Short mmCIF file of C-alpha atoms in Angstrom, two decimals:
data_model
loop_
_atom_site.label_atom_id
_atom_site.label_comp_id
_atom_site.label_asym_id
_atom_site.label_seq_id
_atom_site.Cartn_x
_atom_site.Cartn_y
_atom_site.Cartn_z
CA MET A 266 -194.28 -63.40 45.54
CA LEU A 267 -196.98 -62.95 48.30
CA PRO A 268 -197.75 -58.78 48.28
CA GLU A 269 -198.77 -58.88 52.20
CA SER A 270 -194.98 -60.66 52.71
CA VAL A 271 -193.05 -57.82 51.21
CA PRO A 272 -191.30 -55.24 53.22
CA ALA A 273 -193.69 -52.17 53.41
CA GLU A 274 -189.68 -49.98 52.92
CA LEU A 275 -190.18 -51.51 49.17
CA ARG A 276 -193.60 -51.75 48.71
CA ALA A 277 -193.37 -47.70 50.03
CA LEU A 278 -190.59 -46.72 46.77
CA PRO A 279 -192.59 -46.18 43.50
CA GLN A 280 -189.91 -47.61 41.78
CA TRP A 281 -192.73 -50.46 39.87
CA VAL A 282 -193.80 -51.79 36.86
CA CYS A 283 -196.73 -54.76 35.12
CA TRP A 284 -194.68 -57.44 33.47
CA ALA A 285 -195.49 -60.01 30.97
CA LEU A 286 -194.02 -62.80 28.87
CA GLU A 287 -194.50 -62.26 25.51
CA ALA A 288 -191.99 -61.92 22.43
CA ARG A 289 -189.43 -58.98 21.26
CA ARG A 290 -190.12 -60.51 17.74
CA LYS A 291 -191.65 -63.40 15.14
CA GLY A 292 -191.05 -66.41 16.50
CA SER A 293 -188.29 -65.83 19.40
CA THR A 294 -188.40 -67.70 23.12
CA PRO A 295 -190.99 -64.53 25.54
CA THR A 296 -189.49 -62.66 27.88
CA LYS A 297 -190.09 -60.38 30.75
CA ILE A 298 -191.53 -57.12 29.63
CA PRO A 299 -191.76 -54.32 32.17
CA TYR A 300 -195.08 -52.05 31.00
CA THR A 301 -196.00 -49.30 33.23
CA PRO A 302 -197.69 -50.13 36.84
CA ASP A 303 -201.46 -49.06 35.22
CA GLY A 304 -200.50 -51.39 32.23
CA ARG A 305 -201.51 -48.73 29.80
CA ARG A 306 -197.81 -48.45 27.53
CA ARG A 307 -193.87 -50.20 28.38
CA ALA A 308 -191.99 -49.46 30.12
CA LYS A 309 -188.12 -48.70 30.35
CA ALA A 310 -185.80 -49.76 33.49
CA ASN A 311 -184.14 -46.52 32.45
CA ASP A 312 -186.69 -44.39 33.87
CA PRO A 313 -188.50 -43.58 36.67
CA ALA A 314 -190.99 -42.37 34.68
CA THR A 315 -192.29 -44.97 34.09
CA TRP A 316 -192.53 -46.82 37.24
CA GLY A 317 -194.95 -45.95 40.11
CA ALA A 318 -196.87 -47.84 43.01
CA PHE A 319 -196.68 -50.61 44.44
CA GLU A 320 -200.43 -50.75 44.87
CA LEU A 321 -201.22 -49.91 41.19
CA ALA A 322 -199.45 -52.28 40.24
CA LEU A 323 -200.77 -55.11 42.11
CA GLU A 324 -204.12 -53.89 41.59
CA THR A 325 -203.17 -53.72 37.36
CA TYR A 326 -201.78 -57.77 38.10
CA GLN A 327 -204.39 -59.00 39.46
CA SER A 328 -206.86 -56.98 37.33
CA PRO A 329 -208.98 -59.46 33.91
CA ARG A 330 -206.51 -56.83 31.34
CA ARG A 331 -204.40 -57.52 28.19
CA PRO A 332 -202.58 -58.47 27.70
CA PRO A 333 -202.44 -61.71 30.78
CA TRP A 334 -199.72 -60.51 33.65
CA ALA A 335 -197.11 -62.82 34.89
CA GLY A 336 -196.31 -60.93 37.14
CA ILE A 337 -195.55 -57.31 38.92
CA GLY A 338 -191.39 -55.73 39.44
CA PHE A 339 -189.20 -53.87 41.29
CA GLU A 340 -186.88 -51.35 39.10
CA PHE A 341 -183.24 -50.79 41.05
CA ALA A 342 -183.13 -46.90 40.92
CA ALA A 343 -179.20 -45.58 40.23
CA ASP A 344 -178.08 -44.61 44.16
CA GLY A 345 -181.76 -45.45 45.35
CA GLY A 346 -180.03 -47.81 47.85
CA ILE A 347 -181.72 -50.43 47.04
CA VAL A 348 -180.25 -53.96 45.55
CA GLY A 349 -180.64 -57.73 44.09
CA VAL A 350 -179.31 -60.14 44.09
CA ASP A 351 -180.53 -63.53 41.26
CA LEU A 352 -179.26 -67.13 42.72
CA ASP A 353 -179.46 -69.06 39.39
CA SER A 354 -180.21 -73.01 38.97
CA CYS A 355 -180.28 -73.13 43.30
CA ARG A 356 -184.09 -74.53 43.41
CA ASP A 357 -185.61 -77.07 43.56
CA PRO A 358 -189.01 -75.74 42.21
CA GLY A 359 -190.86 -79.69 42.83
CA ASN A 360 -190.32 -79.35 46.82
CA GLY A 361 -189.28 -76.64 47.52
CA SER A 362 -185.62 -77.40 48.66
CA ILE A 363 -182.64 -74.75 47.77
CA ALA A 364 -178.51 -76.55 47.55
CA PRO A 365 -176.76 -76.13 50.41
CA TRP A 366 -174.53 -72.94 48.47
CA ALA A 367 -177.44 -70.60 47.90
CA SER A 368 -178.68 -71.71 51.82
CA GLU A 369 -175.28 -69.62 52.64
CA ILE A 370 -176.09 -66.43 50.84
CA VAL A 371 -179.17 -66.19 51.79
CA GLU A 372 -178.82 -66.51 55.63
CA ARG A 373 -175.28 -64.27 54.89
CA PHE A 374 -177.41 -61.29 53.77
CA ALA A 375 -180.73 -61.99 55.88
CA THR A 376 -182.61 -59.73 53.25
CA TYR A 377 -186.17 -60.12 51.38
CA THR A 378 -186.17 -63.23 49.14
CA GLU A 379 -188.28 -64.65 47.64
CA VAL A 380 -188.84 -67.78 45.09
CA SER A 381 -187.14 -66.45 41.48
CA PRO A 382 -190.53 -66.52 38.15
CA SER A 383 -188.97 -69.69 36.56
CA GLY A 384 -188.89 -71.30 39.89
CA THR A 385 -185.60 -72.56 40.39
CA GLY A 386 -184.79 -69.97 41.57
CA VAL A 387 -184.16 -67.00 44.00
CA LYS A 388 -183.71 -63.91 44.47
CA LEU A 389 -182.41 -61.38 47.26
CA TRP A 390 -183.17 -57.62 47.70
CA CYS A 391 -180.29 -55.44 49.96
CA ARG A 392 -179.85 -51.86 51.19
CA GLY A 393 -176.54 -50.88 49.09
CA SER A 394 -174.79 -49.60 45.39
CA VAL A 395 -173.46 -51.49 42.68
CA PRO A 396 -170.32 -49.82 42.20
CA GLY A 397 -169.24 -48.91 38.93
CA THR A 398 -171.79 -49.81 36.27
CA GLY A 399 -172.54 -53.13 37.67
CA SER A 400 -174.16 -55.89 35.16
CA GLY A 401 -176.32 -53.55 33.13
CA LYS A 402 -179.39 -54.99 34.87
CA ARG A 403 -180.78 -52.67 36.74
CA GLN A 404 -184.60 -54.92 36.46
CA SER A 405 -185.79 -57.60 38.97
CA TYR A 406 -188.74 -58.96 37.88
CA GLN A 407 -190.39 -61.06 41.02
CA SER A 408 -194.44 -62.81 39.16
#
């Protein structure tokens, strides 16, 4: 993620966290664990009190503090008017090409899009809402 490429509208929302790759249990596969923008404690996807300013999350991410930060992320607020779309396994990390089916979706949405942390997918941010409870996954992480 290039900080300057994130739209001002998203940067202005106090919904940012830092994240680190950590194993939830000894021997388990590392996963993305969110932390408050100042990096002092774990954040929660369903608790806006643990989110904060883009600038603070970016400053913490760029600092040498531990744990080693893998990126910053945006938390989707219930009724916040911003939704995310993940297109997985659509990008060749070697040459950056995107599968035709995914390119069609990206073009149709015509919104802020970035490469996912794995490098093999893309994420889109859109104005909108998810009817009902959605998928249950409310956070979106970026690197």
